[in-house]
Short mmCIF file of C-alpha atoms and ligand atoms in Angstrom, two decimals:
data_model
loop_
_atom_site.label_atom_id
_atom_site.label_comp_id
_atom_site.label_asym_id
_atom_site.label_seq_id
_atom_site.Cartn_x
_atom_site.Cartn_y
_atom_site.Cartn_z
CA MET A 882 0.17 0.32 -0.10
CA ASN A 883 1.88 3.70 -1.10
CA ARG A 884 1.18 6.49 1.20
CA ARG A 885 -2.23 8.19 0.19
CA ALA A 886 -3.42 4.63 -0.21
CA PHE A 887 -2.30 4.33 3.02
CA LEU A 888 -2.98 7.57 4.51
CA ALA A 889 -6.65 7.38 2.48
CA ALA A 890 -7.91 4.25 4.30
CA LEU A 891 -6.97 5.49 7.69
CA SER A 892 -9.27 8.64 7.62
CA ALA A 893 -12.14 6.34 5.94
CA ALA A 894 -11.87 4.10 8.80
CA ALA A 895 -11.72 6.82 11.78
CA LEU A 896 -15.19 8.63 10.04
CA ALA A 897 -15.96 4.77 10.21
CA ARG A 898 -15.40 3.67 14.12
CA GLY A 899 -14.37 6.66 15.95
CA ALA A 900 -10.03 8.46 15.10
CA ASN A 901 -8.87 6.62 17.94
CA ALA A 902 -9.55 3.31 17.18
CA ALA A 903 -8.94 3.25 14.14
CA PHE A 904 -5.17 3.33 14.01
CA ALA A 905 -4.88 0.36 15.36
CA SER A 906 -7.20 -1.63 13.07
CA VAL A 907 -5.99 0.00 10.11
CA ALA A 908 -2.04 -0.49 10.84
CA PRO A 909 -0.95 -2.42 7.59
CA PRO A 910 -0.44 -6.14 8.27
CA ARG A 911 2.38 -6.91 9.43
CA LYS A 912 4.72 -8.55 5.50
CA LYS A 913 5.53 -12.35 6.11
CA VAL A 914 8.24 -12.89 4.43
CA VAL A 915 9.30 -16.90 3.86
CA ILE A 916 13.53 -17.51 3.72
CA VAL A 917 14.83 -20.30 2.33
CA GLY A 918 18.50 -21.31 3.88
CA GLY A 919 20.36 -21.45 7.39
CA GLY A 920 23.74 -20.15 6.16
CA LEU A 921 24.83 -16.43 7.40
CA ALA A 922 22.76 -14.77 4.19
CA GLY A 923 19.33 -16.30 5.20
CA LEU A 924 20.74 -15.73 8.87
CA SER A 925 21.23 -11.84 8.96
CA CYS A 926 18.30 -11.70 6.38
CA ALA A 927 15.58 -12.85 8.20
CA TYR A 928 17.49 -10.38 11.92
CA GLU A 929 17.51 -7.94 9.31
CA LEU A 930 13.72 -7.93 8.81
CA ARG A 931 13.05 -8.16 11.71
CA LYS A 932 14.39 -5.17 12.66
CA TYR A 933 12.09 -3.55 10.43
CA ASN A 934 9.01 -5.56 11.72
CA PHE A 935 8.59 -8.04 8.86
CA ASP A 936 7.33 -11.46 10.23
CA VAL A 937 10.08 -14.30 9.29
CA VAL A 938 10.34 -17.28 9.28
CA LEU A 939 13.63 -19.89 7.46
CA LEU A 940 13.67 -22.85 6.95
CA GLU A 941 17.35 -25.18 6.99
CA GLY A 942 17.87 -28.63 5.72
CA GLN A 943 19.88 -29.87 8.52
CA GLY A 944 19.65 -29.81 12.15
CA ARG A 945 22.26 -26.92 12.50
CA ALA A 946 22.57 -23.09 11.22
CA GLY A 947 25.62 -21.08 10.09
CA GLY A 948 26.23 -22.88 5.96
CA ARG A 949 29.05 -23.27 5.15
CA VAL A 950 30.57 -21.40 8.67
CA GLN A 951 30.97 -24.68 10.49
CA THR A 952 33.60 -25.19 13.47
CA LEU A 953 34.57 -29.38 14.40
CA ARG A 954 35.47 -29.52 18.44
CA GLU A 955 34.37 -33.14 18.78
CA GLY A 956 37.54 -35.90 18.22
CA LEU A 957 40.12 -33.37 18.33
CA TYR A 958 42.37 -32.48 21.93
CA GLN A 959 41.22 -30.09 24.12
CA GLY A 960 41.23 -26.95 22.41
CA LEU A 961 42.19 -27.07 19.27
CA SER A 962 39.12 -26.66 16.46
CA ALA A 963 38.88 -27.17 13.00
CA GLU A 964 37.27 -24.85 10.46
CA THR A 965 35.65 -26.06 7.81
CA GLY A 966 34.68 -22.96 6.12
CA ALA A 967 35.17 -20.02 7.13
CA THR A 968 38.31 -19.49 8.38
CA ARG A 969 39.49 -15.99 8.06
CA ILE A 970 37.86 -12.54 8.16
CA PRO A 971 40.08 -9.19 7.01
CA ASP A 972 40.18 -6.58 9.02
CA THR A 973 38.76 -5.04 5.42
CA HIS A 974 35.57 -6.74 6.12
CA GLU A 975 33.39 -4.49 7.89
CA LEU A 976 29.95 -5.74 7.29
CA THR A 977 31.46 -9.40 9.12
CA LEU A 978 33.59 -7.74 11.21
CA SER A 979 30.62 -5.41 12.89
CA TYR A 980 28.74 -9.04 13.10
CA VAL A 981 31.51 -9.54 15.56
CA ARG A 982 31.35 -6.35 17.76
CA GLU A 983 26.65 -6.47 17.99
CA PHE A 984 27.23 -9.67 19.22
CA GLY A 985 30.13 -9.65 20.98
CA LEU A 986 32.45 -12.15 19.94
CA THR A 987 36.41 -12.12 20.68
CA LEU A 988 38.39 -11.81 17.74
CA GLU A 989 42.36 -13.64 17.69
CA PRO A 990 44.74 -13.09 15.30
CA PHE A 991 44.83 -15.46 12.25
CA ARG A 992 48.07 -15.97 10.49
CA SER A 993 47.45 -16.43 7.13
CA GLY A 994 48.82 -18.58 4.60
CA ASP A 995 48.33 -16.82 1.06
CA PHE A 996 51.67 -16.44 0.02
CA ALA A 997 53.16 -19.53 1.45
CA ASP A 998 55.81 -19.37 3.19
CA VAL A 999 57.65 -23.29 1.22
CA VAL A 1000 56.84 -23.76 -2.17
CA HIS A 1001 57.27 -27.87 -2.53
CA LEU A 1002 57.79 -28.79 -6.43
CA ARG A 1003 59.16 -32.02 -8.13
CA GLY A 1004 60.25 -33.54 -4.38
CA LYS A 1005 61.67 -30.89 -3.16
CA ASN A 1006 61.44 -28.04 -0.31
CA TYR A 1007 61.83 -24.48 -1.19
CA VAL A 1008 61.84 -21.06 0.23
CA GLY A 1009 60.59 -18.27 -1.27
CA GLY A 1010 59.78 -14.75 -0.78
CA HIS A 1011 63.34 -13.39 -0.41
CA ASN A 1012 66.97 -12.81 -1.51
CA PRO A 1013 68.43 -15.15 -3.43
CA GLU A 1014 65.71 -16.43 -5.01
CA PRO A 1015 65.69 -20.28 -5.09
CA ASP A 1016 67.21 -22.17 -7.78
CA TRP A 1017 63.71 -22.79 -8.67
CA PRO A 1018 63.49 -26.78 -10.44
CA LEU A 1019 61.84 -24.93 -13.53
CA GLN A 1020 62.11 -24.10 -17.33
CA LEU A 1021 62.78 -20.40 -16.72
CA THR A 1022 63.71 -17.32 -18.51
CA ALA A 1023 66.10 -15.21 -17.38
CA GLU A 1024 63.90 -12.69 -16.81
CA GLU A 1025 61.23 -15.44 -15.12
CA ARG A 1026 63.98 -16.11 -13.19
CA ARG A 1027 65.26 -13.06 -11.53
CA LEU A 1028 61.73 -11.67 -11.28
CA GLY A 1029 60.66 -14.53 -9.06
CA ARG A 1030 57.74 -15.62 -7.60
CA LYS A 1031 56.28 -12.26 -5.40
CA GLY A 1032 58.05 -10.30 -9.21
CA LEU A 1033 56.24 -12.25 -11.62
CA ALA A 1034 52.87 -11.88 -8.92
CA GLN A 1035 53.86 -7.83 -8.94
CA ARG A 1036 54.31 -7.94 -12.75
CA TYR A 1037 51.88 -9.74 -14.73
CA MET A 1038 49.17 -9.63 -12.19
CA ALA A 1039 48.74 -6.26 -10.17
CA GLY A 1040 47.87 -4.85 -14.12
CA PRO A 1041 43.73 -5.00 -13.87
CA LEU A 1042 44.05 -3.72 -9.44
CA GLN A 1043 46.27 -1.12 -10.69
CA SER A 1044 44.34 0.51 -13.16
CA LEU A 1045 40.76 0.27 -10.23
CA VAL A 1046 39.52 3.67 -10.78
CA LYS A 1047 38.95 5.20 -7.58
CA GLY A 1048 35.70 4.83 -5.45
CA ASP A 1049 36.12 0.41 -6.39
CA GLU A 1050 37.04 -1.03 -3.45
CA ASN A 1051 33.98 0.09 -2.16
CA SER A 1052 31.00 -0.47 -5.01
CA LEU A 1053 29.45 -2.98 -5.20
CA ASN A 1054 29.67 -3.96 -9.03
CA VAL A 1055 32.48 -6.11 -9.90
CA PRO A 1056 34.92 -2.97 -11.16
CA LYS A 1057 34.80 -2.87 -15.51
CA ALA A 1058 38.39 -3.01 -15.30
CA ILE A 1059 37.81 -7.02 -13.37
CA LEU A 1060 35.20 -7.39 -15.45
CA GLU A 1061 37.13 -6.89 -18.84
CA GLN A 1062 39.55 -10.46 -17.78
CA ASP A 1063 36.22 -12.40 -17.57
CA ASN A 1064 36.39 -13.35 -20.86
CA ALA A 1065 39.64 -15.52 -20.66
CA THR A 1066 40.88 -18.26 -18.26
CA LEU A 1067 43.87 -17.57 -15.86
CA GLY A 1068 45.75 -19.21 -17.69
CA ASP A 1069 44.96 -17.95 -20.54
CA TYR A 1070 45.83 -14.69 -19.68
CA LEU A 1071 48.88 -14.83 -17.57
CA LYS A 1072 49.48 -17.25 -21.21
CA LYS A 1073 48.90 -14.29 -23.65
CA GLN A 1074 51.37 -12.08 -20.73
CA GLY A 1075 54.22 -13.63 -22.87
CA LEU A 1076 54.69 -15.87 -19.18
CA SER A 1077 55.81 -19.03 -20.09
CA PRO A 1078 54.72 -23.11 -18.85
CA ASP A 1079 56.57 -23.75 -15.79
CA ALA A 1080 56.14 -19.76 -14.27
CA ILE A 1081 52.62 -19.89 -15.08
CA GLU A 1082 52.82 -23.20 -13.12
CA LEU A 1083 54.99 -20.93 -10.20
CA LEU A 1084 53.13 -18.40 -10.05
CA THR A 1085 50.32 -20.46 -9.85
CA VAL A 1086 50.91 -23.46 -7.27
CA GLY A 1087 48.12 -25.11 -6.62
CA GLY A 1088 45.78 -22.83 -8.59
CA ASP A 1089 43.06 -23.69 -10.54
CA THR A 1090 44.30 -21.86 -13.86
CA THR A 1091 40.69 -23.07 -15.73
CA VAL A 1092 38.49 -20.44 -13.62
CA SER A 1093 38.09 -16.39 -15.09
CA ALA A 1094 40.73 -14.46 -14.86
CA GLY A 1095 38.29 -11.50 -13.61
CA LEU A 1096 37.93 -14.04 -10.34
CA LEU A 1097 41.24 -14.49 -9.81
CA PHE A 1098 41.80 -10.27 -9.30
CA LEU A 1099 38.16 -9.95 -7.84
CA VAL A 1100 39.72 -11.95 -5.19
CA GLU A 1101 42.88 -10.15 -4.25
CA LEU A 1102 40.41 -6.96 -4.00
CA ASN A 1103 37.92 -8.58 -2.26
CA GLU A 1104 41.29 -9.16 -0.08
CA GLN A 1105 42.23 -5.54 -0.78
CA ILE A 1106 45.56 -7.34 0.80
CA SER A 1107 44.44 -6.99 3.24
CA ARG A 1108 47.23 -6.59 6.66
CA GLN A 1109 45.47 -8.14 9.14
CA TYR A 1110 43.44 -11.80 9.49
CA PHE A 1111 41.29 -12.55 12.61
CA HIS A 1112 39.50 -15.84 13.43
CA ILE A 1113 36.48 -15.72 16.45
CA ALA A 1114 38.00 -16.96 19.07
CA GLY A 1115 35.96 -20.00 19.98
CA GLY A 1116 35.84 -21.22 16.50
CA ASN A 1117 33.95 -19.26 13.97
CA ASP A 1118 30.59 -21.28 14.52
CA LEU A 1119 29.06 -19.26 17.40
CA LEU A 1120 28.51 -15.85 14.77
CA PRO A 1121 25.20 -17.61 12.76
CA ALA A 1122 24.52 -18.85 16.46
CA ALA A 1123 24.27 -15.81 17.90
CA LEU A 1124 22.53 -14.59 14.98
CA ALA A 1125 20.76 -18.00 14.86
CA ASN A 1126 19.63 -17.77 18.85
CA GLN A 1127 18.67 -14.07 18.28
CA LEU A 1128 16.05 -15.26 15.97
CA GLY A 1129 15.10 -18.09 18.32
CA GLY A 1130 11.47 -19.37 17.05
CA ALA A 1131 11.21 -17.95 13.40
CA VAL A 1132 14.16 -20.86 12.83
CA ARG A 1133 12.41 -24.22 11.71
CA TYR A 1134 15.24 -26.62 10.76
CA GLY A 1135 14.97 -29.98 9.13
CA CYS A 1136 13.11 -28.16 6.62
CA LYS A 1137 14.38 -29.43 3.17
CA ALA A 1138 12.90 -27.55 0.08
CA VAL A 1139 12.00 -29.52 -2.57
CA SER A 1140 9.88 -26.68 -4.93
CA ILE A 1141 9.86 -23.08 -5.51
CA GLY A 1142 7.30 -20.95 -7.17
CA GLN A 1143 5.06 -17.75 -6.72
CA ASP A 1144 1.74 -16.38 -7.95
CA ASP A 1145 -0.44 -13.49 -7.95
CA GLY A 1146 -0.59 -13.47 -4.43
CA GLY A 1147 2.13 -14.47 -3.05
CA ALA A 1148 5.11 -16.66 -2.83
CA TRP A 1149 5.75 -20.54 -0.94
CA VAL A 1150 7.86 -23.32 -0.85
CA VAL A 1151 7.31 -26.80 0.04
CA ILE A 1152 9.50 -28.85 2.11
CA GLU A 1153 9.51 -31.91 3.34
CA ASN A 1154 10.55 -32.76 7.23
CA ALA A 1155 9.59 -36.15 9.36
CA GLU A 1156 6.42 -35.18 9.37
CA GLY A 1157 6.45 -35.22 5.51
CA HIS A 1158 5.71 -31.85 2.49
CA GLU A 1159 4.32 -29.13 3.55
CA THR A 1160 3.68 -25.62 2.19
CA VAL A 1161 4.43 -22.46 3.28
CA ARG A 1162 3.57 -19.27 2.13
CA GLY A 1163 4.08 -15.93 2.05
CA ASP A 1164 4.01 -12.66 0.56
CA LEU A 1165 7.40 -12.69 -0.28
CA LEU A 1166 10.64 -14.77 -0.10
CA VAL A 1167 13.90 -15.42 0.32
CA THR A 1168 15.95 -17.95 -1.55
CA THR A 1169 19.57 -18.08 0.02
CA LEU A 1170 20.28 -21.94 -1.68
CA PRO A 1171 23.85 -21.60 -3.52
CA PHE A 1172 22.88 -22.97 -7.01
CA SER A 1173 24.55 -25.80 -7.24
CA VAL A 1174 22.04 -26.88 -5.17
CA SER A 1175 18.96 -25.43 -6.20
CA ARG A 1176 18.90 -26.40 -10.28
CA ASN A 1177 15.56 -28.37 -10.07
CA LEU A 1178 13.48 -26.41 -7.58
CA PHE A 1179 11.80 -23.43 -9.57
CA SER A 1180 9.66 -24.89 -12.04
CA ASP A 1181 7.06 -23.89 -10.55
CA ALA A 1182 7.81 -19.89 -10.40
CA ARG A 1183 8.07 -17.63 -13.12
CA ILE A 1184 11.91 -17.50 -13.26
CA PRO A 1185 13.05 -16.35 -17.15
CA GLU A 1186 15.89 -18.12 -18.63
CA ASP A 1187 18.02 -15.57 -18.38
CA LYS A 1188 18.36 -16.62 -14.38
CA GLN A 1189 17.43 -20.39 -14.65
CA ARG A 1190 20.68 -20.58 -17.26
CA ALA A 1191 22.73 -19.36 -14.85
CA ILE A 1192 21.17 -21.20 -12.02
CA ARG A 1193 21.66 -24.30 -14.16
CA GLU A 1194 25.21 -23.19 -15.21
CA LEU A 1195 27.09 -21.66 -12.00
CA LYS A 1196 30.08 -23.66 -11.49
CA TYR A 1197 31.28 -24.34 -7.80
CA PHE A 1198 34.48 -25.55 -6.68
CA ALA A 1199 34.72 -29.18 -5.13
CA VAL A 1200 36.44 -28.24 -1.60
CA ASP A 1201 38.53 -30.80 0.60
CA LYS A 1202 40.23 -29.99 4.21
CA ILE A 1203 41.77 -32.38 5.79
CA PHE A 1204 43.36 -31.79 9.13
CA LEU A 1205 46.05 -33.94 10.99
CA GLN A 1206 46.30 -33.18 14.23
CA MET A 1207 50.42 -33.91 15.77
CA ARG A 1208 51.03 -35.04 18.67
CA SER A 1209 53.80 -31.30 18.91
CA GLN A 1210 54.65 -28.70 16.31
CA PHE A 1211 56.87 -31.25 15.04
CA TRP A 1212 57.53 -28.20 12.02
CA LYS A 1213 58.08 -25.40 13.89
CA LYS A 1214 61.35 -26.73 15.70
CA ASN A 1215 62.68 -27.30 12.19
CA GLY A 1216 61.66 -23.44 11.48
CA GLN A 1217 58.82 -23.92 8.97
CA SER A 1218 56.17 -22.08 10.11
CA GLY A 1219 53.55 -24.94 8.37
CA PHE A 1220 52.29 -22.86 5.42
CA ALA A 1221 52.84 -24.93 2.33
CA ASN A 1222 51.80 -24.63 -1.45
CA THR A 1223 52.83 -28.12 -3.26
CA ASP A 1224 52.87 -30.50 -6.70
CA LEU A 1225 51.33 -32.68 -4.86
CA LEU A 1226 47.66 -33.76 -4.36
CA SER A 1227 47.92 -32.21 -1.25
CA GLU A 1228 48.28 -28.70 -2.55
CA ARG A 1229 48.58 -26.25 0.08
CA PHE A 1230 48.97 -27.00 3.47
CA TRP A 1231 48.07 -24.65 6.64
CA SER A 1232 49.74 -24.46 10.17
CA LEU A 1233 46.65 -24.25 12.84
CA GLY A 1234 47.32 -24.55 16.48
CA PRO A 1235 48.48 -23.11 19.67
CA GLU A 1236 51.21 -20.75 19.81
CA HIS A 1237 53.82 -22.81 22.01
CA ALA A 1238 55.96 -25.96 18.96
CA ASP A 1239 55.31 -28.16 22.15
CA GLN A 1240 51.61 -28.08 22.06
CA ARG A 1241 49.24 -30.41 20.09
CA GLY A 1242 48.19 -28.04 16.63
CA LEU A 1243 47.28 -29.12 13.22
CA LEU A 1244 48.54 -29.84 9.50
CA LEU A 1245 45.78 -29.19 7.45
CA SER A 1246 45.19 -29.96 3.94
CA TYR A 1247 44.07 -27.25 1.96
CA VAL A 1248 42.90 -28.62 -1.41
CA ILE A 1249 40.68 -26.51 -4.27
CA GLY A 1250 39.72 -27.27 -7.69
CA ASN A 1251 40.51 -30.41 -9.67
CA LYS A 1252 42.74 -31.87 -7.13
CA ALA A 1253 39.81 -32.10 -4.81
CA ALA A 1254 38.24 -33.88 -7.04
CA LYS A 1255 40.48 -36.09 -7.22
CA LEU A 1256 40.57 -36.86 -4.04
CA ASP A 1257 36.87 -37.17 -3.43
CA GLN A 1258 36.57 -40.29 -6.43
CA MET A 1259 38.68 -41.83 -3.88
CA ASP A 1260 37.27 -43.55 -0.51
CA MET A 1261 37.90 -41.35 3.18
CA GLN A 1262 41.48 -43.67 4.26
CA SER A 1263 43.10 -43.52 1.38
CA ARG A 1264 41.90 -39.51 1.36
CA ILE A 1265 43.99 -39.51 4.85
CA LYS A 1266 46.82 -41.82 3.99
CA GLN A 1267 47.62 -40.08 0.88
CA THR A 1268 47.42 -36.91 2.96
CA LEU A 1269 49.74 -37.58 5.69
CA ALA A 1270 52.54 -39.38 2.28
CA ASP A 1271 52.11 -35.38 1.07
CA ALA A 1272 52.53 -33.52 4.81
CA GLU A 1273 56.01 -36.12 5.49
CA SER A 1274 57.30 -35.06 1.85
CA VAL A 1275 56.80 -31.03 3.03
CA PHE A 1276 57.00 -31.52 6.38
CA PRO A 1277 59.45 -34.63 7.65
CA GLY A 1278 58.73 -36.03 10.68
CA ALA A 1279 54.84 -36.45 9.47
CA ASP A 1280 53.83 -39.86 9.80
CA GLU A 1281 55.95 -40.34 13.34
CA HIS A 1282 53.81 -37.14 14.86
CA PHE A 1283 50.51 -38.34 14.15
CA GLU A 1284 47.49 -39.18 16.49
CA GLY A 1285 44.29 -39.01 14.11
CA ALA A 1286 42.80 -37.04 11.19
CA ARG A 1287 39.19 -34.63 10.43
CA THR A 1288 38.10 -34.00 7.07
CA LYS A 1289 35.53 -32.91 5.39
CA SER A 1290 34.33 -32.97 1.83
CA TRP A 1291 32.26 -29.82 0.21
CA GLY A 1292 31.95 -31.08 -3.16
CA GLN A 1293 29.98 -34.16 -1.60
CA ASP A 1294 27.89 -32.47 1.15
CA PRO A 1295 24.88 -32.94 -0.39
CA TRP A 1296 23.32 -29.10 0.64
CA GLN A 1297 26.47 -27.40 -0.30
CA LEU A 1298 27.45 -29.84 -3.78
CA GLY A 1299 30.51 -27.37 -3.58
CA ALA A 1300 32.33 -24.89 -1.45
CA PHE A 1301 32.12 -21.37 -3.86
CA PRO A 1302 31.69 -20.29 -7.32
CA ALA A 1303 34.27 -21.10 -9.92
CA PHE A 1304 33.41 -18.84 -12.17
CA ALA A 1305 33.99 -19.69 -15.43
CA PRO A 1306 35.19 -17.03 -18.14
CA GLY A 1307 31.76 -15.17 -18.68
CA GLN A 1308 30.28 -16.33 -15.62
CA LEU A 1309 31.65 -13.34 -12.89
CA SER A 1310 29.59 -10.77 -15.64
CA SER A 1311 26.57 -12.88 -14.09
CA ILE A 1312 26.41 -11.67 -11.02
CA PRO A 1313 23.66 -8.60 -10.98
CA LEU A 1314 22.30 -11.60 -12.58
CA ASN A 1315 22.67 -14.02 -10.30
CA ALA A 1316 21.10 -11.38 -7.99
CA ARG A 1317 18.18 -9.94 -9.43
CA ARG A 1318 14.80 -10.16 -8.11
CA GLU A 1319 12.42 -12.29 -10.02
CA GLY A 1320 9.05 -11.01 -9.06
CA ARG A 1321 8.28 -12.03 -4.78
CA ILE A 1322 11.31 -14.07 -5.58
CA PHE A 1323 14.36 -12.42 -4.10
CA PHE A 1324 17.89 -13.60 -4.11
CA ALA A 1325 20.74 -13.29 -2.02
CA GLY A 1326 23.40 -15.91 -0.18
CA GLU A 1327 27.23 -15.06 -0.88
CA HIS A 1328 27.23 -16.30 -4.57
CA THR A 1329 24.87 -13.12 -5.53
CA SER A 1330 27.23 -10.30 -4.26
CA ARG A 1331 30.73 -9.61 -5.28
CA TYR A 1332 31.97 -10.53 -1.73
CA ASN A 1333 31.21 -13.66 -3.24
CA GLY A 1334 33.28 -16.84 -1.31
CA TRP A 1335 33.55 -15.11 1.82
CA MET A 1336 31.28 -14.57 5.00
CA GLN A 1337 30.96 -10.51 3.84
CA GLY A 1338 29.49 -11.90 0.93
CA ALA A 1339 26.43 -13.70 2.74
CA ILE A 1340 25.89 -10.96 4.83
CA GLU A 1341 26.17 -7.70 2.12
CA SER A 1342 23.60 -9.95 0.08
CA ALA A 1343 21.16 -9.84 2.64
CA HIS A 1344 21.53 -6.43 3.21
CA ARG A 1345 21.16 -5.62 -0.23
CA VAL A 1346 17.58 -8.21 -0.62
CA VAL A 1347 15.87 -6.40 3.38
CA LYS A 1348 16.40 -3.27 0.95
CA GLU A 1349 15.29 -4.47 -1.62
CA ILE A 1350 11.72 -6.08 0.42
CA ARG A 1351 12.09 -2.51 2.44
CA ALA A 1352 11.76 -0.58 -0.92
C1 FAD B 2046 36.07 -24.16 2.22
C2 FAD B 2046 35.72 -22.99 3.02
C3 FAD B 2046 36.30 -21.65 2.61
C4 FAD B 2046 36.03 -20.45 3.27
N1 FAD B 2046 37.36 -19.63 4.24
C5 FAD B 2046 36.58 -18.57 4.04
C6 FAD B 2046 37.21 -17.59 5.42
O1 FAD B 2046 38.25 -17.18 5.09
N2 FAD B 2046 37.19 -15.91 5.40
C7 FAD B 2046 35.09 -15.47 4.69
O2 FAD B 2046 35.01 -15.02 4.82
N3 FAD B 2046 34.42 -16.99 3.73
C8 FAD B 2046 34.98 -17.92 3.80
N4 FAD B 2046 33.93 -19.06 2.99
C9 FAD B 2046 32.91 -18.71 2.50
C10 FAD B 2046 31.50 -18.64 3.87
O3 FAD B 2046 31.63 -19.77 4.13
C11 FAD B 2046 30.54 -17.97 2.43
O4 FAD B 2046 30.63 -16.99 2.04
C12 FAD B 2046 29.42 -18.63 3.38
O5 FAD B 2046 28.88 -19.41 4.45
C13 FAD B 2046 27.83 -17.87 2.34
O6 FAD B 2046 26.88 -17.94 3.33
P1 FAD B 2046 25.76 -18.64 2.22
O7 FAD B 2046 24.61 -17.79 3.86
O8 FAD B 2046 25.42 -17.56 0.69
O9 FAD B 2046 25.08 -19.54 1.81
P2 FAD B 2046 24.90 -21.45 3.12
O10 FAD B 2046 26.23 -20.94 4.12
O11 FAD B 2046 25.98 -22.35 2.15
O12 FAD B 2046 23.95 -21.02 3.13
C14 FAD B 2046 23.24 -22.09 2.76
C15 FAD B 2046 22.19 -22.76 3.70
O13 FAD B 2046 20.95 -23.60 2.90
C16 FAD B 2046 21.03 -24.41 2.98
N5 FAD B 2046 20.91 -25.53 2.14
C17 FAD B 2046 20.88 -26.46 1.63
N6 FAD B 2046 20.04 -27.13 0.68
C18 FAD B 2046 19.35 -26.56 1.07
C19 FAD B 2046 17.68 -26.92 1.23
N7 FAD B 2046 17.21 -28.10 0.24
N8 FAD B 2046 16.47 -26.83 1.59
C20 FAD B 2046 16.57 -26.10 3.11
N9 FAD B 2046 17.98 -25.50 2.92
C21 FAD B 2046 19.05 -26.08 2.30
C22 FAD B 2046 22.38 -25.52 3.77
O14 FAD B 2046 22.63 -26.47 4.75
C23 FAD B 2046 22.81 -23.46 4.54
O15 FAD B 2046 23.21 -24.02 5.40
C24 FAD B 2046 34.75 -20.06 3.09
C25 FAD B 2046 33.94 -21.43 2.92
C26 FAD B 2046 34.29 -22.79 2.26
C27 FAD B 2046 33.43 -23.83 1.74
#
């Protein structure tokens, strides 16, 4: 109801019943918004809509809130925990940080492993990043050898970021200079810059070069080469737990959406739960489900073909995380940080745990993309065995210190079918389409945000949808 219609209704009712009684009786009915998916996007959307007096119900398929924010504690030594999904918060991610403050959570520093200290190539460890540059076992040109790994990154990967115009850092759209790189794969982009195949390998050890070149620059921009990273003391899952706690009974767990639709009077979702099937109707509906698990949901939803295609075709990275619990952080005593990029199946290692080397810690093997898809074909014991063998090559002593493992495969998680979007060339440009409202159905979730692959993206998308709904 617009303002004029509202005032007309108000005075008509006032005449009929007396002004004092009228105000209460004609206050516009609370709009009911059905939200599907209880990850950070869904939780944030429900929490913010409630601030504006909307009637919300949030339907989550699993028995827990948080989605891709999940902290494992069981099965690990007391005090150790493992983030299977979101791990670090860059100091530039104001939306995530403001929720951390709002819910009184405590931050602790997180040491990042982006430009890993050890590069393990052809069976040997090399330590890069300071002079003299290692004698890489690769066929590099004299100039590539002189530049080294960091120099190559500075020369060949900084271009589109340097041509950003002021304000791009804060814009919610993917900047033009980055979109211009959305027509080629990362591998082709680097080849076009004149880099040799081995220099491309050195630069991208452990990385998938078949994604859109623009994606890499967007990831860099979104981190804004952050100076510092944080982790929530006690576990990142305390953030979705705090939001869910605020929402109380408005969150319904164990409700799997099997179909979403709309008509002229409202929007609905058919859910499957312990009691069978049920249709939950609202005036409006927000879906925050990753497109990977949304492919068959919208046959009754009047969704135009371009959007259906985007939902069908958005690719997601397979990701495996394998946490090896070690009796002590022996690598520190050997002068190793525990962070490494490798040409092995375990393409990336991170070190997690308390400060002191004598205390127990975790070596995390973090595998993204094609190699994760390969790991997914192995049974769990073989994955752990392979990871331990890889850890032993990079951090001698791993075998002897190993106590047990916890694992997570996002590609095999039926609620996710992937970790985050692996935008292929052309797909990065479709973020606004992913985010576009279709009648009474609104789209949130990290895949609809420039900050995709981050908690910030989930929260930003929720704030956007709340604005759209209020408007
Ligand atoms: C391996 C990995 C590492 C990451 N690292 C970081 C990091 O370091 N820092 C950072 O900020 N972010 C990181 N992220 C990204 C961050 O976790 C996500 O961007 C964010 O949590 C996504 O929230 P969302 O609400 O959009 O989606 P999700 O969290 O996926 O929420 C979707 C919800 O929908 C539910 N669902 C699925 N299907 C159905 C259905 N049919 N019916 C009902 N419910 C359903 C799911 O159970 C889930 O709860 C990482 C993610 C992964 C996977």
